[in-house]
Short mmCIF file of C-alpha atoms in Angstrom, two decimals:
data_model
loop_
_atom_site.label_atom_id
_atom_site.label_comp_id
_atom_site.label_asym_id
_atom_site.label_seq_id
_atom_site.Cartn_x
_atom_site.Cartn_y
_atom_site.Cartn_z
CA MET A 5 0.00 0.00 0.00
CA ARG A 6 0.94 3.61 -0.47
CA ILE A 7 0.23 5.72 2.62
CA LEU A 8 0.32 9.50 2.72
CA LEU A 9 1.05 11.03 6.13
CA ALA A 10 -0.01 14.70 6.17
CA PRO A 11 -0.35 16.02 9.74
CA ASP A 12 -0.25 19.53 11.13
CA LYS A 13 1.75 20.26 14.28
CA PHE A 14 0.63 18.94 17.66
CA ARG A 15 0.94 22.33 19.31
CA GLY A 16 3.29 22.39 22.28
CA THR A 17 4.59 18.86 21.75
CA LEU A 18 5.48 18.05 18.13
CA THR A 19 6.15 20.01 14.96
CA ALA A 20 4.37 18.81 11.84
CA HIS A 21 7.62 17.23 10.66
CA GLN A 22 8.12 15.43 13.98
CA ALA A 23 4.51 14.25 13.95
CA ALA A 24 4.91 12.84 10.43
CA GLU A 25 8.12 11.05 11.41
CA ALA A 26 6.45 9.54 14.49
CA MET A 27 3.51 8.40 12.38
CA ALA A 28 5.88 6.75 9.93
CA ALA A 29 7.80 4.99 12.70
CA GLY A 30 4.62 3.51 14.14
CA TRP A 31 3.24 2.43 10.78
CA ARG A 32 6.49 0.70 9.81
CA ARG A 33 6.39 -1.40 12.98
CA GLU A 34 3.26 -3.11 11.71
CA ARG A 35 3.61 -2.79 7.92
CA PRO A 36 7.29 -2.35 6.99
CA ASP A 37 6.74 -3.01 3.29
CA ASP A 38 4.26 -0.19 2.67
CA VAL A 39 5.38 2.89 0.76
CA LEU A 40 5.11 5.95 3.00
CA GLU A 41 5.08 9.53 1.79
CA LEU A 42 5.52 12.19 4.46
CA VAL A 43 4.03 15.62 3.77
CA PRO A 44 4.05 17.77 6.93
CA MET A 45 1.30 20.37 6.62
CA ALA A 46 0.45 23.81 8.01
CA ASP A 47 -2.33 26.38 7.69
CA GLY A 48 -0.16 29.42 7.03
CA GLY A 49 0.68 30.25 10.63
CA GLU A 50 3.38 29.04 12.97
CA GLY A 51 5.37 26.15 11.53
CA THR A 52 4.53 26.75 7.87
CA MET A 53 8.10 27.40 6.85
CA GLU A 54 9.33 24.18 8.46
CA ALA A 55 6.44 22.20 6.97
CA LEU A 56 7.12 23.38 3.44
CA ILE A 57 10.87 22.88 3.74
CA ALA A 58 10.36 19.35 5.03
CA ALA A 59 7.77 18.44 2.38
CA LEU A 60 9.71 19.92 -0.54
CA GLY A 61 13.28 19.25 0.53
CA GLY A 62 14.06 22.94 0.86
CA ARG A 63 16.30 24.87 3.19
CA ALA A 64 16.22 27.73 5.66
CA GLU A 65 18.27 30.83 4.94
CA ARG A 66 19.28 33.39 7.56
CA ALA A 67 18.73 37.12 7.24
CA ARG A 68 19.37 40.14 9.47
CA VAL A 69 16.22 42.26 9.57
CA ALA A 70 14.44 44.85 11.67
CA GLY A 71 12.34 43.51 14.53
CA PRO A 72 8.87 44.85 15.35
CA LEU A 73 10.26 47.95 17.08
CA GLY A 74 13.28 48.34 14.82
CA ASP A 75 15.82 46.36 16.81
CA PRO A 76 18.18 44.26 14.63
CA LEU A 77 17.04 40.66 14.54
CA ASP A 78 18.48 37.42 13.19
CA SER A 79 15.63 35.74 11.34
CA ALA A 80 15.05 33.16 8.61
CA PHE A 81 13.04 32.45 5.49
CA GLY A 82 12.57 29.26 3.50
CA ILE A 83 13.52 28.37 -0.06
CA ALA A 84 12.11 25.24 -1.65
CA GLN A 85 11.50 23.78 -5.10
CA ALA A 86 7.90 23.50 -6.24
CA PRO A 87 6.74 19.94 -7.05
CA GLY A 88 7.39 19.00 -10.68
CA SER A 89 9.73 21.93 -11.29
CA ALA A 90 13.44 21.44 -11.88
CA SER A 91 14.36 25.03 -12.74
CA SER A 92 15.00 28.11 -10.66
CA ASP A 93 11.67 29.43 -11.96
CA GLY A 94 9.96 26.96 -9.63
CA ARG A 95 11.50 28.16 -6.38
CA ILE A 96 9.12 29.05 -3.57
CA GLY A 97 10.14 31.53 -0.89
CA VAL A 98 8.36 31.17 2.44
CA VAL A 99 8.17 34.11 4.82
CA GLU A 100 6.53 33.81 8.23
CA MET A 101 5.79 37.38 9.25
CA ALA A 102 5.90 36.37 12.91
CA ARG A 103 9.61 35.66 12.55
CA ALA A 104 10.30 39.34 11.89
CA SER A 105 7.23 41.24 13.09
CA GLY A 106 5.71 38.87 15.62
CA LEU A 107 4.23 39.40 19.04
CA ALA A 108 6.36 36.60 20.50
CA LEU A 109 9.46 38.68 19.74
CA LEU A 110 8.43 41.28 22.33
CA GLY A 111 8.01 41.04 26.06
CA ASP A 112 4.69 42.13 27.53
CA SER A 113 6.08 45.52 28.54
CA ARG A 114 7.24 46.33 24.99
CA ARG A 115 4.02 45.57 23.12
CA ASP A 116 2.98 48.72 21.28
CA PRO A 117 1.07 48.40 17.99
CA ARG A 118 1.20 52.17 17.59
CA ARG A 119 4.95 51.88 16.89
CA ALA A 120 5.40 48.26 15.77
CA SER A 121 6.22 47.82 12.09
CA THR A 122 6.18 45.11 9.42
CA ARG A 123 9.43 46.47 7.95
CA GLY A 124 11.32 43.30 8.85
CA THR A 125 8.76 41.20 7.01
CA GLY A 126 9.42 43.21 3.87
CA GLU A 127 13.15 42.70 4.35
CA LEU A 128 12.59 38.94 4.56
CA MET A 129 10.54 39.09 1.36
CA ALA A 130 13.36 40.94 -0.39
CA ALA A 131 15.92 38.42 0.85
CA ALA A 132 13.80 35.52 -0.41
CA MET A 133 13.43 37.09 -3.85
CA GLU A 134 17.15 37.78 -4.03
CA ALA A 135 17.79 34.14 -3.09
CA GLY A 136 15.97 33.10 -6.25
CA ALA A 137 12.32 32.72 -5.26
CA SER A 138 9.89 33.17 -8.15
CA ARG A 139 6.91 32.69 -5.83
CA LEU A 140 6.48 34.11 -2.35
CA VAL A 141 4.20 32.67 0.30
CA VAL A 142 3.81 35.18 3.12
CA CYS A 143 2.30 33.62 6.24
CA LEU A 144 0.05 35.96 8.21
CA GLY A 145 -0.30 35.28 11.89
CA GLY A 146 1.10 36.10 15.32
CA SER A 147 1.74 39.75 14.51
CA ALA A 148 2.77 42.52 16.90
CA THR A 149 1.82 45.11 14.29
CA ASN A 150 -1.09 47.24 13.15
CA ASP A 151 0.46 49.21 10.29
CA GLY A 152 -1.53 47.91 7.32
CA GLY A 153 1.64 46.51 5.78
CA ALA A 154 3.14 49.98 5.31
CA GLY A 155 6.43 48.96 6.93
CA MET A 156 6.64 45.89 4.68
CA ALA A 157 6.05 48.04 1.60
CA ALA A 158 8.57 50.67 2.75
CA ALA A 159 11.23 47.96 3.02
CA LEU A 160 10.47 47.06 -0.59
CA GLY A 161 10.81 50.65 -1.83
CA ALA A 162 7.45 52.32 -1.24
CA ARG A 163 7.43 55.87 0.10
CA PHE A 164 4.78 56.99 2.57
CA LEU A 165 4.89 60.78 2.71
CA ASP A 166 3.39 63.48 4.91
CA GLY A 167 2.02 66.81 3.66
CA ALA A 168 5.54 68.26 3.42
CA GLY A 169 6.81 65.36 1.29
CA ARG A 170 8.77 63.77 4.14
CA ALA A 171 8.69 60.07 4.95
CA ILE A 172 6.45 59.28 7.90
CA THR A 173 7.82 57.16 10.71
CA ASP A 174 7.14 53.45 11.10
CA GLY A 175 4.14 52.14 13.01
CA GLY A 176 0.38 52.19 12.86
CA ALA A 177 -0.14 55.53 14.61
CA ALA A 178 2.04 57.43 12.12
CA LEU A 179 -0.41 56.59 9.32
CA VAL A 180 -2.66 59.38 10.59
CA GLY A 181 -0.20 61.84 9.05
CA LEU A 182 -0.04 60.09 5.66
CA ALA A 183 -0.65 62.41 2.71
CA SER A 184 0.56 60.43 -0.31
CA ILE A 185 2.05 57.11 -1.43
CA ASP A 186 4.79 56.69 -4.05
CA LEU A 187 5.43 53.21 -5.46
CA SER A 188 7.75 54.28 -8.27
CA ASN A 189 10.84 52.72 -6.67
CA MET A 190 9.46 49.36 -5.59
CA HIS A 191 11.81 46.36 -5.62
CA PRO A 192 12.32 45.48 -9.31
CA MET A 193 11.78 41.76 -8.73
CA LEU A 194 8.22 42.31 -7.49
CA GLY A 195 7.13 42.64 -11.10
CA THR A 196 8.14 39.06 -11.86
CA VAL A 197 7.43 37.32 -8.54
CA SER A 198 4.02 35.93 -7.63
CA VAL A 199 3.00 36.78 -4.05
CA SER A 200 0.38 34.94 -1.98
CA GLY A 201 -0.76 35.75 1.52
CA ALA A 202 -1.67 32.73 3.62
CA CYS A 203 -4.12 33.50 6.41
CA ASP A 204 -6.70 31.75 8.57
CA VAL A 205 -8.86 34.79 9.40
CA ASP A 206 -11.18 36.76 7.15
CA ASN A 207 -11.45 40.06 9.04
CA PRO A 208 -11.81 43.31 7.07
CA LEU A 209 -9.27 46.06 7.63
CA THR A 210 -11.37 48.39 9.79
CA GLY A 211 -14.56 48.58 11.82
CA PRO A 212 -15.97 46.38 14.59
CA GLN A 213 -14.49 43.22 13.06
CA GLY A 214 -11.33 44.90 11.81
CA ALA A 215 -7.68 44.45 12.70
CA SER A 216 -7.51 47.13 15.41
CA VAL A 217 -10.71 46.37 17.29
CA VAL A 218 -10.44 42.58 17.28
CA TYR A 219 -6.69 42.09 17.68
CA GLY A 220 -5.33 45.42 18.91
CA PRO A 221 -5.92 44.79 22.64
CA GLN A 222 -3.91 41.57 22.67
CA LYS A 223 -1.02 43.48 21.09
CA GLY A 224 -1.05 46.08 23.86
CA ALA A 225 -3.45 48.72 22.54
CA SER A 226 -5.56 50.66 25.05
CA PRO A 227 -9.18 51.54 24.19
CA ASP A 228 -8.01 54.97 22.99
CA GLY A 229 -5.19 53.27 21.10
CA VAL A 230 -7.65 50.96 19.36
CA SER A 231 -9.69 53.95 18.18
CA LEU A 232 -6.57 55.73 16.94
CA LEU A 233 -5.30 52.68 15.08
CA ASP A 234 -8.65 51.94 13.48
CA HIS A 235 -8.83 55.55 12.28
CA ALA A 236 -5.24 55.33 10.98
CA LEU A 237 -5.95 52.20 8.97
CA GLY A 238 -9.09 53.76 7.54
CA HIS A 239 -7.03 56.77 6.48
CA LEU A 240 -4.41 54.48 4.88
CA ALA A 241 -7.16 52.72 2.92
CA ALA A 242 -8.56 56.06 1.71
CA VAL A 243 -5.13 57.24 0.49
CA VAL A 244 -4.53 53.88 -1.20
CA GLU A 245 -7.87 54.13 -2.98
CA ARG A 246 -7.10 57.69 -4.12
CA ASP A 247 -3.45 57.20 -5.12
CA LEU A 248 -3.45 53.56 -6.29
CA GLY A 249 -7.02 53.18 -7.46
CA VAL A 250 -7.87 50.07 -5.44
CA ALA A 251 -10.53 49.71 -2.76
CA LEU A 252 -9.53 46.82 -0.52
CA LYS A 253 -10.40 47.59 3.09
CA ASP A 254 -13.48 45.36 3.10
CA GLU A 255 -11.82 42.41 1.38
CA PRO A 256 -11.84 39.22 3.49
CA GLY A 257 -8.44 38.87 5.16
CA ALA A 258 -7.50 42.54 4.71
CA GLY A 259 -7.30 42.80 8.51
CA ALA A 260 -5.07 39.76 8.93
CA ALA A 261 -1.81 40.38 10.81
CA GLY A 262 -2.63 43.98 11.69
CA GLY A 263 -3.61 44.78 8.13
CA LEU A 264 -0.63 43.13 6.47
CA GLY A 265 -3.18 41.27 4.33
CA PHE A 266 -4.35 44.65 3.03
CA GLY A 267 -0.77 45.77 2.42
CA LEU A 268 0.15 42.65 0.46
CA MET A 269 -2.85 43.16 -1.81
CA ALA A 270 -2.39 46.91 -2.20
CA PHE A 271 1.37 47.17 -2.59
CA CYS A 272 2.43 43.74 -3.94
CA GLY A 273 -0.59 42.67 -5.99
CA ALA A 274 -0.95 39.62 -3.78
CA GLY A 275 -3.92 37.34 -3.50
CA LEU A 276 -5.07 36.17 -0.07
CA ARG A 277 -6.12 32.58 0.43
CA PRO A 278 -6.73 30.23 3.33
CA GLY A 279 -3.33 29.09 4.49
CA VAL A 280 -4.05 25.39 4.11
CA GLU A 281 -4.94 25.97 0.44
CA VAL A 282 -1.69 27.84 -0.18
CA VAL A 283 0.35 25.12 1.50
CA SER A 284 -1.59 22.36 -0.27
CA ASP A 285 -0.85 23.91 -3.66
CA ALA A 286 2.79 24.48 -2.79
CA VAL A 287 3.37 20.83 -1.86
CA GLY A 288 1.18 19.42 -4.66
CA LEU A 289 -1.13 17.78 -2.13
CA ALA A 290 -3.90 16.86 -4.59
CA ASP A 291 -1.50 14.90 -6.82
CA ARG A 292 0.05 13.16 -3.82
CA ILE A 293 -3.37 12.16 -2.50
CA ALA A 294 -4.39 10.80 -5.90
CA ARG A 295 -1.44 8.38 -5.76
CA ALA A 296 -2.24 7.18 -2.22
CA ASP A 297 -4.33 4.27 -0.98
CA LEU A 298 -4.89 5.91 2.40
CA VAL A 299 -4.24 9.37 3.86
CA ILE A 300 -3.65 10.08 7.55
CA THR A 301 -3.79 13.62 8.87
CA GLY A 302 -4.03 15.08 12.36
CA GLU A 303 -3.25 17.85 14.82
CA GLY A 304 -3.07 18.44 18.53
CA SER A 305 -6.69 19.38 19.19
CA LEU A 306 -9.47 18.34 16.83
CA ASP A 307 -12.42 20.69 17.35
CA GLU A 308 -14.94 22.76 15.43
CA GLN A 309 -12.20 25.12 14.25
CA SER A 310 -10.39 22.18 12.67
CA LEU A 311 -13.10 21.93 10.04
CA ARG A 312 -13.03 25.66 9.25
CA GLY A 313 -9.91 26.22 7.19
CA LYS A 314 -7.43 24.23 9.25
CA VAL A 315 -5.25 21.38 8.01
CA PRO A 316 -7.65 18.48 8.70
CA ALA A 317 -10.41 20.24 6.75
CA GLY A 318 -8.15 20.85 3.78
CA VAL A 319 -6.82 17.30 3.72
CA LEU A 320 -10.23 15.69 4.15
CA SER A 321 -11.73 17.85 1.41
CA ALA A 322 -8.98 16.87 -1.02
CA CYS A 323 -9.40 13.20 -0.10
CA GLU A 324 -13.13 13.40 -0.74
CA LEU A 325 -12.55 14.90 -4.18
CA ALA A 326 -10.02 12.18 -5.02
CA GLY A 327 -12.09 9.33 -3.60
CA VAL A 328 -9.27 8.29 -1.25
CA PRO A 329 -10.06 7.16 2.32
CA ALA A 330 -8.64 9.15 5.23
CA ALA A 331 -8.15 8.87 8.98
CA ILE A 332 -7.35 11.43 11.68
CA VAL A 333 -4.99 11.00 14.61
CA CYS A 334 -5.05 13.80 17.18
CA GLY A 335 -4.04 14.64 20.72
CA GLN A 336 -7.61 15.29 21.85
CA ALA A 337 -10.93 15.30 19.98
CA SER A 338 -14.14 17.15 20.75
CA ILE A 339 -15.81 16.38 17.41
CA ASP A 340 -16.39 13.22 15.40
CA PRO A 341 -16.43 13.96 11.64
CA PRO A 342 -18.86 11.60 9.91
CA GLY A 343 -17.32 8.77 7.94
CA VAL A 344 -13.73 9.42 9.09
CA PRO A 345 -12.00 7.28 11.73
CA VAL A 346 -10.62 9.47 14.55
CA ILE A 347 -7.96 8.22 16.94
CA SER A 348 -7.46 10.40 20.03
CA LEU A 349 -4.24 9.92 21.98
CA ALA A 350 -5.95 11.25 25.12
CA ASP A 351 -8.71 8.66 24.78
CA ARG A 352 -6.16 5.91 24.35
CA ILE A 353 -3.83 6.65 27.26
CA GLY A 354 -5.07 9.80 29.04
CA VAL A 355 -4.25 13.47 28.57
CA ASP A 356 -1.26 13.59 30.93
CA ALA A 357 0.43 10.56 29.42
CA ALA A 358 -0.16 11.81 25.89
CA LEU A 359 1.37 15.18 26.73
CA ALA A 360 4.31 13.61 28.56
CA ASP A 361 5.31 11.45 25.58
CA ALA A 362 3.46 12.66 22.52
CA ARG A 363 5.88 11.01 20.13
CA GLY A 364 5.65 7.62 21.79
CA ALA A 365 1.87 7.86 21.98
CA LEU A 366 1.67 8.74 18.29
CA VAL A 367 3.99 5.88 17.31
CA ASP A 368 1.84 3.39 19.23
CA ALA A 369 -1.38 4.77 17.77
CA LEU A 370 -0.11 4.44 14.21
CA GLU A 371 1.07 0.91 14.84
CA ASP A 372 -2.45 0.05 15.94
CA LEU A 373 -3.98 1.91 13.01
CA ALA A 374 -1.73 0.07 10.55
CA SER A 375 -3.08 -3.23 11.82
CA ARG A 376 -6.47 -2.10 10.50
CA ALA A 377 -5.17 -0.81 7.15
CA PRO A 378 -6.93 -3.34 4.89
CA ALA A 379 -10.30 -2.50 6.42
CA LEU A 380 -9.64 1.24 6.12
CA VAL A 381 -8.65 1.00 2.48
CA GLY A 382 -11.60 -1.31 1.85
CA ALA A 383 -13.83 1.53 2.99
CA ARG A 384 -12.71 3.65 0.03
CA PRO A 385 -15.53 6.12 -0.72
#
C-alpha cells in the first residue's frame, strides 16, 4: 500500500515534521513493506516554513532584519522547489511574518502596535526574492503590528509621505499623518514574482471586526489606542484608494496580521487565500493524495475550528474529491467527523500521558492503526 502522512503540528509537543516522522515509525512497525510519503502540513501560521521545507526538501536561509520595534534581529526564510519543477523558476520563498514582526518577539512591557512595524517582514521578502524565489508565500499570523503593511512596503521601496513630502515614521499611529504614497521605486523583482498571503482569518481592515478592534488589545493597545489605530488604517485605505485606485479595506483577510493582508494586496498585488490551500498547492497535495491508498492527517486538538480552514479540513476535502479514504490521529478530539475514523491519543492513554510522551503515543497509535489498514482501504468512498 501507499500511505500519505499529512499532519499539522501537535501544538506544544510536536512540529508537523516530527509528527509525520512519528507516524511513519509507528506504521512501519506493523507494515514495513508499505510505501510511505511524508508531507508535513500547516495552515499558514506558525510552523509553515518548516512544513514546506520538510515536504519539498528545501532549506532555511538566515537574514538580518528589523524587529517589530526596529531592533536588529536574526531571522530566517525558507527556499524550496515547487513539485514537478526542476528550474530556478519553480522556487518558492516562504516568509513567516511572525519571525520578523511577531508578538512573540516582544516582552509584555514592549508591546505597542502604535509603533510596531512590518518592515522586517518586507526585508525577509526581499531576501527571499534575491535568493531566487519566483513565488512568495507570506504567512500571516502572530503579529505585533497594526500598520496595514506599510512597513513591509517601505522595506520594498514604497514611500509613505506626509504633507511636506517627508517620509512618515514606522508604526500604525504614524499613518494618521499620511498624505501620499509613491510606489515608483518598488523592488524590481516584485514585477516578476508571484506573491500569496496565507491566512486563517477573514477580518476586514477596519470597523468592529477589523484588525484594530479585534486584535489590537492583545497586542497592547488601550481603548483609545484601538480607536486611533482603526482611524489610521481607515485613512491608509482612503489614500490607497485615491493614489493607487484600489478599494480593498473590506476584502476578506485585509485585517489579517494587523492589516498586512491589506498591504500585500495593495502594494504587492498579492492574492489572499486560506493558508491550508496555499500550503496544499505548494506541496502538490492533490496529486500526492491521488497516488495514495490511504491518507492520515491530524493535529493536537481536533475541534470545530479544525473543520473551518485548518489542516484536517483541507486534507479531508482533497481526499473526498479524489475518492481516497482518510483517517485522523489527534491529541484530543471534541468532534467526530462523519465517515472518518478518529484516533485520540488522550482517549487511548489519558491526557497527561499523551502530553508527557506525545511522540511515543503517536507511534503506538499508528502501529495500531496500521493493523487495520486493509479494512480502512476497503472503505474507500
